[in-house]
Amino acid sequence: MKILQGNRLPKPNGHYSTAIVSNHFLFVSGQLPISADGKHHEEDDFESQFTVVFQNIENILLASSSSMSKIVKVTAYVSDVKFCPQFNALFADFIGKHKPARTVVPVAELRHGYMLEVDLIAEV
């Protein structure tokens, strides 16, 4: 097992690892719209929060020698069901033709008032 760490990766805000590689799989903890430099984007609109979250994910994939095309499962938590169609469109544009297994869960509230949190599993 290898715990991923690095300057371009978001730092965990609790007792957990941002990402772990184990048995040829990458497990990514829930990513909130917090830049790797620690900047919080809670005031940004949904699309901007999506961009920050998926930039973090892209950096984690790169650090683990994985890629978007190797994502196996995505779970996204959105703070309102109204964001589901927008998430779907942004996700399709971002990930391209690859279609991993995916769950989008509308929730009543996310930490710090964010609109999006995403975790995933990928092959390495």
mmCIF file of N, CA and C in Angstrom:
data_model
loop_
_atom_site.group_PDB
_atom_site.id
_atom_site.type_symbol
_atom_site.label_atom_id
_atom_site.label_comp_id
_atom_site.label_asym_id
_atom_site.label_seq_id
_atom_site.Cartn_x
_atom_site.Cartn_y
_atom_site.Cartn_z
ATOM 1 N N MET A 1 0.840 -1.168 0.000
ATOM 2 C CA MET A 1 0.000 0.000 0.000
ATOM 3 C C MET A 1 0.894 1.243 0.000
ATOM 4 N N LYS A 2 0.487 2.256 -0.775
ATOM 5 C CA LYS A 2 1.248 3.504 -0.857
ATOM 6 C C LYS A 2 0.301 4.675 -0.646
ATOM 7 N N ILE A 3 0.612 5.521 0.319
ATOM 8 C CA ILE A 3 -0.158 6.743 0.560
ATOM 9 C C ILE A 3 0.437 7.844 -0.300
ATOM 10 N N LEU A 4 -0.399 8.464 -1.132
ATOM 11 C CA LEU A 4 0.082 9.531 -2.018
ATOM 12 C C LEU A 4 0.152 10.854 -1.270
ATOM 13 N N GLN A 5 1.248 11.570 -1.469
ATOM 14 C CA GLN A 5 1.444 12.891 -0.893
ATOM 15 C C GLN A 5 2.223 13.716 -1.892
ATOM 16 N N GLY A 6 2.090 15.026 -1.818
ATOM 17 C CA GLY A 6 2.857 15.891 -2.702
ATOM 18 C C GLY A 6 2.308 17.300 -2.704
ATOM 19 N N ASN A 7 3.107 18.232 -3.187
ATOM 20 C CA ASN A 7 2.736 19.646 -3.193
ATOM 21 C C ASN A 7 1.535 19.958 -4.076
ATOM 22 N N ARG A 8 1.344 19.193 -5.139
ATOM 23 C CA ARG A 8 0.245 19.471 -6.067
ATOM 24 C C ARG A 8 -1.045 18.772 -5.651
ATOM 25 N N LEU A 9 -0.984 18.003 -4.551
ATOM 26 C CA LEU A 9 -2.155 17.267 -4.097
ATOM 27 C C LEU A 9 -2.819 17.994 -2.934
ATOM 28 N N PRO A 10 -4.153 17.929 -2.869
ATOM 29 C CA PRO A 10 -4.836 18.554 -1.733
ATOM 30 C C PRO A 10 -4.450 17.861 -0.425
ATOM 31 N N LYS A 11 -4.331 18.646 0.623
ATOM 32 C CA LYS A 11 -3.973 18.102 1.933
ATOM 33 C C LYS A 11 -5.242 17.637 2.650
ATOM 34 N N PRO A 12 -5.180 16.509 3.336
ATOM 35 C CA PRO A 12 -6.351 16.064 4.098
ATOM 36 C C PRO A 12 -6.634 17.012 5.263
ATOM 37 N N ASN A 13 -7.911 17.198 5.566
ATOM 38 C CA ASN A 13 -8.319 18.077 6.655
ATOM 39 C C ASN A 13 -8.793 17.277 7.862
ATOM 40 N N GLY A 14 -8.310 16.066 7.997
ATOM 41 C CA GLY A 14 -8.715 15.214 9.103
ATOM 42 C C GLY A 14 -7.838 13.982 9.151
ATOM 43 N N HIS A 15 -8.288 12.987 9.876
ATOM 44 C CA HIS A 15 -7.524 11.753 10.062
ATOM 45 C C HIS A 15 -7.814 10.776 8.919
ATOM 46 N N TYR A 16 -7.304 11.076 7.736
ATOM 47 C CA TYR A 16 -7.460 10.245 6.544
ATOM 48 C C TYR A 16 -6.389 10.620 5.536
ATOM 49 N N SER A 17 -6.246 9.810 4.517
ATOM 50 C CA SER A 17 -5.313 10.091 3.426
ATOM 51 C C SER A 17 -6.088 10.599 2.220
ATOM 52 N N THR A 18 -5.491 11.509 1.478
ATOM 53 C CA THR A 18 -6.118 12.027 0.259
ATOM 54 C C THR A 18 -6.324 10.907 -0.746
ATOM 55 N N ALA A 19 -5.314 10.055 -0.903
ATOM 56 C CA ALA A 19 -5.397 8.955 -1.865
ATOM 57 C C ALA A 19 -4.421 7.850 -1.479
ATOM 58 N N ILE A 20 -4.826 6.617 -1.761
ATOM 59 C CA ILE A 20 -4.005 5.445 -1.470
ATOM 60 C C ILE A 20 -4.020 4.526 -2.689
ATOM 61 N N VAL A 21 -2.836 4.021 -3.054
ATOM 62 C CA VAL A 21 -2.728 2.995 -4.089
ATOM 63 C C VAL A 21 -2.557 1.658 -3.378
ATOM 64 N N SER A 22 -3.406 0.695 -3.747
ATOM 65 C CA SER A 22 -3.347 -0.637 -3.149
ATOM 66 C C SER A 22 -3.821 -1.655 -4.176
ATOM 67 N N ASN A 23 -3.051 -2.724 -4.355
ATOM 68 C CA ASN A 23 -3.423 -3.808 -5.267
ATOM 69 C C ASN A 23 -3.832 -3.309 -6.654
ATOM 70 N N HIS A 24 -3.050 -2.403 -7.205
ATOM 71 C CA HIS A 24 -3.260 -1.859 -8.558
ATOM 72 C C HIS A 24 -4.514 -1.005 -8.687
ATOM 73 N N PHE A 25 -5.024 -0.525 -7.555
ATOM 74 C CA PHE A 25 -6.162 0.391 -7.573
ATOM 75 C C PHE A 25 -5.803 1.658 -6.809
ATOM 76 N N LEU A 26 -6.377 2.767 -7.252
ATOM 77 C CA LEU A 26 -6.248 4.058 -6.593
ATOM 78 C C LEU A 26 -7.573 4.369 -5.917
ATOM 79 N N PHE A 27 -7.532 4.659 -4.631
ATOM 80 C CA PHE A 27 -8.713 5.032 -3.864
ATOM 81 C C PHE A 27 -8.562 6.499 -3.479
ATOM 82 N N VAL A 28 -9.472 7.349 -3.959
ATOM 83 C CA VAL A 28 -9.396 8.790 -3.717
ATOM 84 C C VAL A 28 -10.496 9.189 -2.746
ATOM 85 N N SER A 29 -10.089 9.799 -1.634
ATOM 86 C CA SER A 29 -11.056 10.306 -0.661
ATOM 87 C C SER A 29 -11.865 11.439 -1.274
ATOM 88 N N GLY A 30 -12.994 11.738 -0.655
ATOM 89 C CA GLY A 30 -13.861 12.806 -1.139
ATOM 90 C C GLY A 30 -13.107 14.108 -1.349
ATOM 91 N N GLN A 31 -13.213 14.636 -2.550
ATOM 92 C CA GLN A 31 -12.551 15.896 -2.906
ATOM 93 C C GLN A 31 -13.574 17.022 -2.899
ATOM 94 N N LEU A 32 -13.291 18.020 -2.088
ATOM 95 C CA LEU A 32 -14.102 19.233 -2.030
ATOM 96 C C LEU A 32 -13.438 20.312 -2.870
ATOM 97 N N PRO A 33 -14.142 21.393 -3.172
ATOM 98 C CA PRO A 33 -13.526 22.472 -3.946
ATOM 99 C C PRO A 33 -12.555 23.304 -3.109
ATOM 100 N N ILE A 34 -11.447 22.657 -2.748
ATOM 101 C CA ILE A 34 -10.346 23.304 -2.040
ATOM 102 C C ILE A 34 -9.098 23.058 -2.885
ATOM 103 N N SER A 35 -8.478 24.121 -3.355
ATOM 104 C CA SER A 35 -7.281 23.997 -4.186
ATOM 105 C C SER A 35 -6.147 23.370 -3.398
ATOM 106 N N ALA A 36 -5.172 22.815 -4.109
ATOM 107 C CA ALA A 36 -4.011 22.194 -3.476
ATOM 108 C C ALA A 36 -3.253 23.185 -2.596
ATOM 109 N N ASP A 37 -3.356 24.483 -2.901
ATOM 110 C CA ASP A 37 -2.697 25.504 -2.075
ATOM 111 C C ASP A 37 -3.500 25.850 -0.830
ATOM 112 N N GLY A 38 -4.637 25.167 -0.630
ATOM 113 C CA GLY A 38 -5.460 25.369 0.564
ATOM 114 C C GLY A 38 -6.573 26.385 0.420
ATOM 115 N N LYS A 39 -6.688 27.007 -0.747
ATOM 116 C CA LYS A 39 -7.747 28.010 -0.958
ATOM 117 C C LYS A 39 -9.112 27.327 -1.050
ATOM 118 N N HIS A 40 -10.068 27.838 -0.260
ATOM 119 C CA HIS A 40 -11.437 27.330 -0.278
ATOM 120 C C HIS A 40 -12.245 28.091 -1.333
ATOM 121 N N HIS A 41 -13.111 27.362 -2.040
ATOM 122 C CA HIS A 41 -13.899 27.968 -3.115
ATOM 123 C C HIS A 41 -15.395 27.859 -2.828
ATOM 124 N N GLU A 42 -15.787 28.013 -1.562
ATOM 125 C CA GLU A 42 -17.184 27.858 -1.186
ATOM 126 C C GLU A 42 -18.086 28.946 -1.764
ATOM 127 N N GLU A 43 -17.526 30.082 -2.125
ATOM 128 C CA GLU A 43 -18.329 31.177 -2.688
ATOM 129 C C GLU A 43 -18.476 31.075 -4.208
ATOM 130 N N ASP A 44 -17.712 30.193 -4.834
ATOM 131 C CA ASP A 44 -17.751 30.045 -6.292
ATOM 132 C C ASP A 44 -19.044 29.370 -6.736
ATOM 133 N N ASP A 45 -19.378 29.535 -8.024
ATOM 134 C CA ASP A 45 -20.556 28.859 -8.565
ATOM 135 C C ASP A 45 -20.269 27.372 -8.767
ATOM 136 N N PHE A 46 -21.306 26.615 -9.114
ATOM 137 C CA PHE A 46 -21.174 25.160 -9.219
ATOM 138 C C PHE A 46 -20.104 24.761 -10.239
ATOM 139 N N GLU A 47 -20.092 25.381 -11.392
ATOM 140 C CA GLU A 47 -19.119 25.023 -12.430
ATOM 141 C C GLU A 47 -17.685 25.263 -11.954
ATOM 142 N N SER A 48 -17.448 26.363 -11.277
ATOM 143 C CA SER A 48 -16.109 26.650 -10.763
ATOM 144 C C SER A 48 -15.707 25.642 -9.695
ATOM 145 N N GLN A 49 -16.652 25.261 -8.820
ATOM 146 C CA GLN A 49 -16.363 24.241 -7.817
ATOM 147 C C GLN A 49 -16.059 22.909 -8.491
ATOM 148 N N PHE A 50 -16.806 22.568 -9.519
ATOM 149 C CA PHE A 50 -16.544 21.340 -10.282
ATOM 150 C C PHE A 50 -15.111 21.357 -10.826
ATOM 151 N N THR A 51 -14.706 22.484 -11.400
ATOM 152 C CA THR A 51 -13.371 22.601 -11.999
ATOM 153 C C THR A 51 -12.282 22.378 -10.959
ATOM 154 N N VAL A 52 -12.429 22.953 -9.773
ATOM 155 C CA VAL A 52 -11.430 22.775 -8.713
ATOM 156 C C VAL A 52 -11.371 21.315 -8.280
ATOM 157 N N VAL A 53 -12.534 20.707 -8.053
ATOM 158 C CA VAL A 53 -12.586 19.302 -7.631
ATOM 159 C C VAL A 53 -11.903 18.406 -8.658
ATOM 160 N N PHE A 54 -12.221 18.590 -9.931
ATOM 161 C CA PHE A 54 -11.664 17.707 -10.947
ATOM 162 C C PHE A 54 -10.218 18.045 -11.308
ATOM 163 N N GLN A 55 -9.760 19.262 -11.024
ATOM 164 C CA GLN A 55 -8.334 19.552 -11.153
ATOM 165 C C GLN A 55 -7.570 18.786 -10.076
ATOM 166 N N ASN A 56 -8.117 18.758 -8.856
ATOM 167 C CA ASN A 56 -7.516 17.955 -7.786
ATOM 168 C C ASN A 56 -7.462 16.488 -8.196
ATOM 169 N N ILE A 57 -8.565 15.974 -8.722
ATOM 170 C CA ILE A 57 -8.624 14.573 -9.133
ATOM 171 C C ILE A 57 -7.604 14.290 -10.234
ATOM 172 N N GLU A 58 -7.507 15.187 -11.191
ATOM 173 C CA GLU A 58 -6.541 15.008 -12.280
ATOM 174 C C GLU A 58 -5.113 14.960 -11.734
ATOM 175 N N ASN A 59 -4.797 15.824 -10.779
ATOM 176 C CA ASN A 59 -3.458 15.834 -10.171
ATOM 177 C C ASN A 59 -3.193 14.549 -9.398
ATOM 178 N N ILE A 60 -4.197 14.035 -8.705
ATOM 179 C CA ILE A 60 -4.042 12.782 -7.970
ATOM 180 C C ILE A 60 -3.827 11.625 -8.939
ATOM 181 N N LEU A 61 -4.597 11.596 -10.015
ATOM 182 C CA LEU A 61 -4.428 10.547 -11.024
ATOM 183 C C LEU A 61 -3.014 10.592 -11.609
ATOM 184 N N LEU A 62 -2.541 11.765 -11.923
ATOM 185 C CA LEU A 62 -1.194 11.926 -12.472
ATOM 186 C C LEU A 62 -0.133 11.445 -11.477
ATOM 187 N N ALA A 63 -0.290 11.804 -10.213
ATOM 188 C CA ALA A 63 0.681 11.413 -9.188
ATOM 189 C C ALA A 63 0.725 9.902 -8.966
ATOM 190 N N SER A 64 -0.352 9.230 -9.322
ATOM 191 C CA SER A 64 -0.419 7.772 -9.126
ATOM 192 C C SER A 64 -0.134 7.005 -10.412
ATOM 193 N N SER A 65 0.235 7.713 -11.475
ATOM 194 C CA SER A 65 0.453 7.108 -12.799
ATOM 195 C C SER A 65 -0.821 6.495 -13.353
ATOM 196 N N SER A 66 -1.945 7.104 -13.047
ATOM 197 C CA SER A 66 -3.224 6.681 -13.600
ATOM 198 C C SER A 66 -3.725 7.776 -14.544
ATOM 199 N N SER A 67 -4.970 7.664 -14.971
ATOM 200 C CA SER A 67 -5.532 8.662 -15.882
ATOM 201 C C SER A 67 -7.049 8.608 -15.829
ATOM 202 N N MET A 68 -7.683 9.590 -16.446
ATOM 203 C CA MET A 68 -9.151 9.649 -16.492
ATOM 204 C C MET A 68 -9.735 8.375 -17.103
ATOM 205 N N SER A 69 -9.068 7.833 -18.093
ATOM 206 C CA SER A 69 -9.588 6.643 -18.775
ATOM 207 C C SER A 69 -9.501 5.379 -17.917
ATOM 208 N N LYS A 70 -8.826 5.476 -16.779
ATOM 209 C CA LYS A 70 -8.704 4.317 -15.888
ATOM 210 C C LYS A 70 -9.617 4.428 -14.662
ATOM 211 N N ILE A 71 -10.457 5.461 -14.630
ATOM 212 C CA ILE A 71 -11.403 5.590 -13.523
ATOM 213 C C ILE A 71 -12.443 4.481 -13.633
ATOM 214 N N VAL A 72 -12.648 3.765 -12.542
ATOM 215 C CA VAL A 72 -13.583 2.635 -12.499
ATOM 216 C C VAL A 72 -14.922 3.058 -11.924
ATOM 217 N N LYS A 73 -14.923 3.837 -10.822
ATOM 218 C CA LYS A 73 -16.152 4.183 -10.102
ATOM 219 C C LYS A 73 -16.040 5.583 -9.544
ATOM 220 N N VAL A 74 -17.081 6.374 -9.736
ATOM 221 C CA VAL A 74 -17.158 7.741 -9.220
ATOM 222 C C VAL A 74 -18.417 7.859 -8.372
ATOM 223 N N THR A 75 -18.284 8.502 -7.220
ATOM 224 C CA THR A 75 -19.449 8.873 -6.423
ATOM 225 C C THR A 75 -19.390 10.377 -6.220
ATOM 226 N N ALA A 76 -20.454 11.060 -6.616
ATOM 227 C CA ALA A 76 -20.528 12.516 -6.481
ATOM 228 C C ALA A 76 -21.690 12.866 -5.560
ATOM 229 N N TYR A 77 -21.423 13.771 -4.658
ATOM 230 C CA TYR A 77 -22.447 14.275 -3.744
ATOM 231 C C TYR A 77 -22.699 15.726 -4.122
ATOM 232 N N VAL A 78 -23.935 16.051 -4.475
ATOM 233 C CA VAL A 78 -24.300 17.417 -4.846
ATOM 234 C C VAL A 78 -25.284 17.954 -3.816
ATOM 235 N N SER A 79 -25.141 19.236 -3.493
ATOM 236 C CA SER A 79 -25.917 19.824 -2.401
ATOM 237 C C SER A 79 -27.369 20.110 -2.762
ATOM 238 N N ASP A 80 -27.742 19.887 -4.002
ATOM 239 C CA ASP A 80 -29.129 20.099 -4.433
ATOM 240 C C ASP A 80 -29.353 19.301 -5.708
ATOM 241 N N VAL A 81 -30.506 18.669 -5.792
ATOM 242 C CA VAL A 81 -30.834 17.859 -6.971
ATOM 243 C C VAL A 81 -30.798 18.694 -8.252
ATOM 244 N N LYS A 82 -30.995 19.998 -8.142
ATOM 245 C CA LYS A 82 -30.974 20.867 -9.330
ATOM 246 C C LYS A 82 -29.604 20.865 -10.010
ATOM 247 N N PHE A 83 -28.530 20.478 -9.295
ATOM 248 C CA PHE A 83 -27.192 20.452 -9.883
ATOM 249 C C PHE A 83 -26.906 19.172 -10.671
ATOM 250 N N CYS A 84 -27.775 18.177 -10.581
ATOM 251 C CA CYS A 84 -27.517 16.895 -11.252
ATOM 252 C C CYS A 84 -27.346 17.026 -12.763
ATOM 253 N N PRO A 85 -28.236 17.720 -13.482
ATOM 254 C CA PRO A 85 -28.029 17.852 -14.931
ATOM 255 C C PRO A 85 -26.730 18.603 -15.275
ATOM 256 N N GLN A 86 -26.409 19.632 -14.509
ATOM 257 C CA GLN A 86 -25.181 20.388 -14.758
ATOM 258 C C GLN A 86 -23.963 19.513 -14.474
ATOM 259 N N PHE A 87 -24.011 18.745 -13.386
ATOM 260 C CA PHE A 87 -22.907 17.833 -13.094
ATOM 261 C C PHE A 87 -22.724 16.853 -14.242
ATOM 262 N N ASN A 88 -23.809 16.279 -14.722
ATOM 263 C CA ASN A 88 -23.727 15.300 -15.807
ATOM 264 C C ASN A 88 -23.065 15.897 -17.045
ATOM 265 N N ALA A 89 -23.462 17.100 -17.426
ATOM 266 C CA ALA A 89 -22.890 17.748 -18.612
ATOM 267 C C ALA A 89 -21.413 18.077 -18.408
ATOM 268 N N LEU A 90 -21.057 18.642 -17.258
ATOM 269 C CA LEU A 90 -19.656 18.976 -16.984
ATOM 270 C C LEU A 90 -18.794 17.722 -16.923
ATOM 271 N N PHE A 91 -19.315 16.669 -16.295
ATOM 272 C CA PHE A 91 -18.588 15.407 -16.181
ATOM 273 C C PHE A 91 -18.327 14.814 -17.558
ATOM 274 N N ALA A 92 -19.342 14.809 -18.418
ATOM 275 C CA ALA A 92 -19.185 14.264 -19.774
ATOM 276 C C ALA A 92 -18.126 15.049 -20.550
ATOM 277 N N ASP A 93 -18.150 16.370 -20.434
ATOM 278 C CA ASP A 93 -17.149 17.192 -21.124
ATOM 279 C C ASP A 93 -15.752 16.930 -20.578
ATOM 280 N N PHE A 94 -15.645 16.791 -19.277
ATOM 281 C CA PHE A 94 -14.342 16.633 -18.645
ATOM 282 C C PHE A 94 -13.722 15.273 -18.915
ATOM 283 N N ILE A 95 -14.512 14.218 -18.816
ATOM 284 C CA ILE A 95 -13.966 12.860 -18.891
ATOM 285 C C ILE A 95 -13.934 12.310 -20.321
ATOM 286 N N GLY A 96 -14.719 12.890 -21.210
ATOM 287 C CA GLY A 96 -14.708 12.431 -22.600
ATOM 288 C C GLY A 96 -15.550 11.184 -22.811
ATOM 289 N N LYS A 97 -15.105 10.312 -23.714
ATOM 290 C CA LYS A 97 -15.885 9.141 -24.111
ATOM 291 C C LYS A 97 -15.944 8.048 -23.045
ATOM 292 N N HIS A 98 -14.983 8.029 -22.128
ATOM 293 C CA HIS A 98 -14.949 7.004 -21.070
ATOM 294 C C HIS A 98 -16.182 7.144 -20.170
ATOM 295 N N LYS A 99 -16.792 6.023 -19.816
ATOM 296 C CA LYS A 99 -17.983 6.040 -18.959
ATOM 297 C C LYS A 99 -17.795 5.087 -17.782
ATOM 298 N N PRO A 100 -17.187 5.579 -16.688
ATOM 299 C CA PRO A 100 -17.032 4.717 -15.512
ATOM 300 C C PRO A 100 -18.382 4.507 -14.828
ATOM 301 N N ALA A 101 -18.441 3.521 -13.949
ATOM 302 C CA ALA A 101 -19.624 3.382 -13.096
ATOM 303 C C ALA A 101 -19.705 4.667 -12.276
ATOM 304 N N ARG A 102 -20.949 5.127 -12.014
ATOM 305 C CA ARG A 102 -21.079 6.426 -11.350
ATOM 306 C C ARG A 102 -22.375 6.506 -10.561
ATOM 307 N N THR A 103 -22.302 7.162 -9.428
ATOM 308 C CA THR A 103 -23.474 7.458 -8.620
ATOM 309 C C THR A 103 -23.447 8.939 -8.290
ATOM 310 N N VAL A 104 -24.581 9.622 -8.465
ATOM 311 C CA VAL A 104 -24.713 11.021 -8.075
ATOM 312 C C VAL A 104 -25.778 11.071 -6.986
ATOM 313 N N VAL A 105 -25.375 11.568 -5.817
ATOM 314 C CA VAL A 105 -26.252 11.563 -4.660
ATOM 315 C C VAL A 105 -26.588 12.996 -4.254
ATOM 316 N N PRO A 106 -27.851 13.405 -4.390
ATOM 317 C CA PRO A 106 -28.243 14.703 -3.855
ATOM 318 C C PRO A 106 -28.304 14.614 -2.329
ATOM 319 N N VAL A 107 -27.677 15.570 -1.668
ATOM 320 C CA VAL A 107 -27.661 15.599 -0.211
ATOM 321 C C VAL A 107 -28.184 16.952 0.275
ATOM 322 N N ALA A 108 -28.626 16.983 1.503
ATOM 323 C CA ALA A 108 -29.179 18.226 2.057
ATOM 324 C C ALA A 108 -28.106 19.291 2.255
ATOM 325 N N GLU A 109 -26.907 18.843 2.620
ATOM 326 C CA GLU A 109 -25.855 19.809 2.938
ATOM 327 C C GLU A 109 -24.491 19.137 2.855
ATOM 328 N N LEU A 110 -23.494 19.897 2.419
ATOM 329 C CA LEU A 110 -22.106 19.450 2.439
ATOM 330 C C LEU A 110 -21.307 20.365 3.363
ATOM 331 N N ARG A 111 -20.185 19.877 3.783
ATOM 332 C CA ARG A 111 -19.309 20.612 4.685
ATOM 333 C C ARG A 111 -18.993 22.012 4.161
ATOM 334 N N HIS A 112 -18.984 23.009 5.027
ATOM 335 C CA HIS A 112 -18.625 24.400 4.719
ATOM 336 C C HIS A 112 -19.518 25.039 3.646
ATOM 337 N N GLY A 113 -20.673 24.449 3.371
ATOM 338 C CA GLY A 113 -21.565 25.026 2.372
ATOM 339 C C GLY A 113 -21.176 24.747 0.935
ATOM 340 N N TYR A 114 -20.269 23.791 0.707
ATOM 341 C CA TYR A 114 -19.893 23.453 -0.666
ATOM 342 C C TYR A 114 -21.066 22.827 -1.405
ATOM 343 N N MET A 115 -20.995 22.862 -2.732
ATOM 344 C CA MET A 115 -22.042 22.284 -3.570
ATOM 345 C C MET A 115 -21.679 20.912 -4.113
ATOM 346 N N LEU A 116 -20.408 20.488 -3.989
ATOM 347 C CA LEU A 116 -19.949 19.253 -4.627
ATOM 348 C C LEU A 116 -18.830 18.597 -3.823
ATOM 349 N N GLU A 117 -18.904 17.262 -3.750
ATOM 350 C CA GLU A 117 -17.807 16.439 -3.228
ATOM 351 C C GLU A 117 -17.773 15.175 -4.067
ATOM 352 N N VAL A 118 -16.574 14.727 -4.438
ATOM 353 C CA VAL A 118 -16.413 13.565 -5.330
ATOM 354 C C VAL A 118 -15.335 12.640 -4.791
ATOM 355 N N ASP A 119 -15.652 11.335 -4.713
ATOM 356 C CA ASP A 119 -14.615 10.336 -4.452
ATOM 357 C C ASP A 119 -14.613 9.347 -5.602
ATOM 358 N N LEU A 120 -13.544 8.565 -5.716
ATOM 359 C CA LEU A 120 -13.479 7.634 -6.841
ATOM 360 C C LEU A 120 -12.484 6.512 -6.601
ATOM 361 N N ILE A 121 -12.581 5.515 -7.480
ATOM 362 C CA ILE A 121 -11.641 4.399 -7.548
ATOM 363 C C ILE A 121 -11.175 4.310 -9.000
ATOM 364 N N ALA A 122 -9.870 4.129 -9.187
ATOM 365 C CA ALA A 122 -9.303 4.003 -10.524
ATOM 366 C C ALA A 122 -8.265 2.890 -10.532
ATOM 367 N N GLU A 123 -7.966 2.385 -11.715
ATOM 368 C CA GLU A 123 -6.864 1.435 -11.874
ATOM 369 C C GLU A 123 -5.561 2.222 -11.996
ATOM 370 N N VAL A 124 -4.468 1.582 -11.595
ATOM 371 C CA VAL A 124 -3.146 2.183 -11.817
ATOM 372 C C VAL A 124 -2.301 1.199 -12.592
#
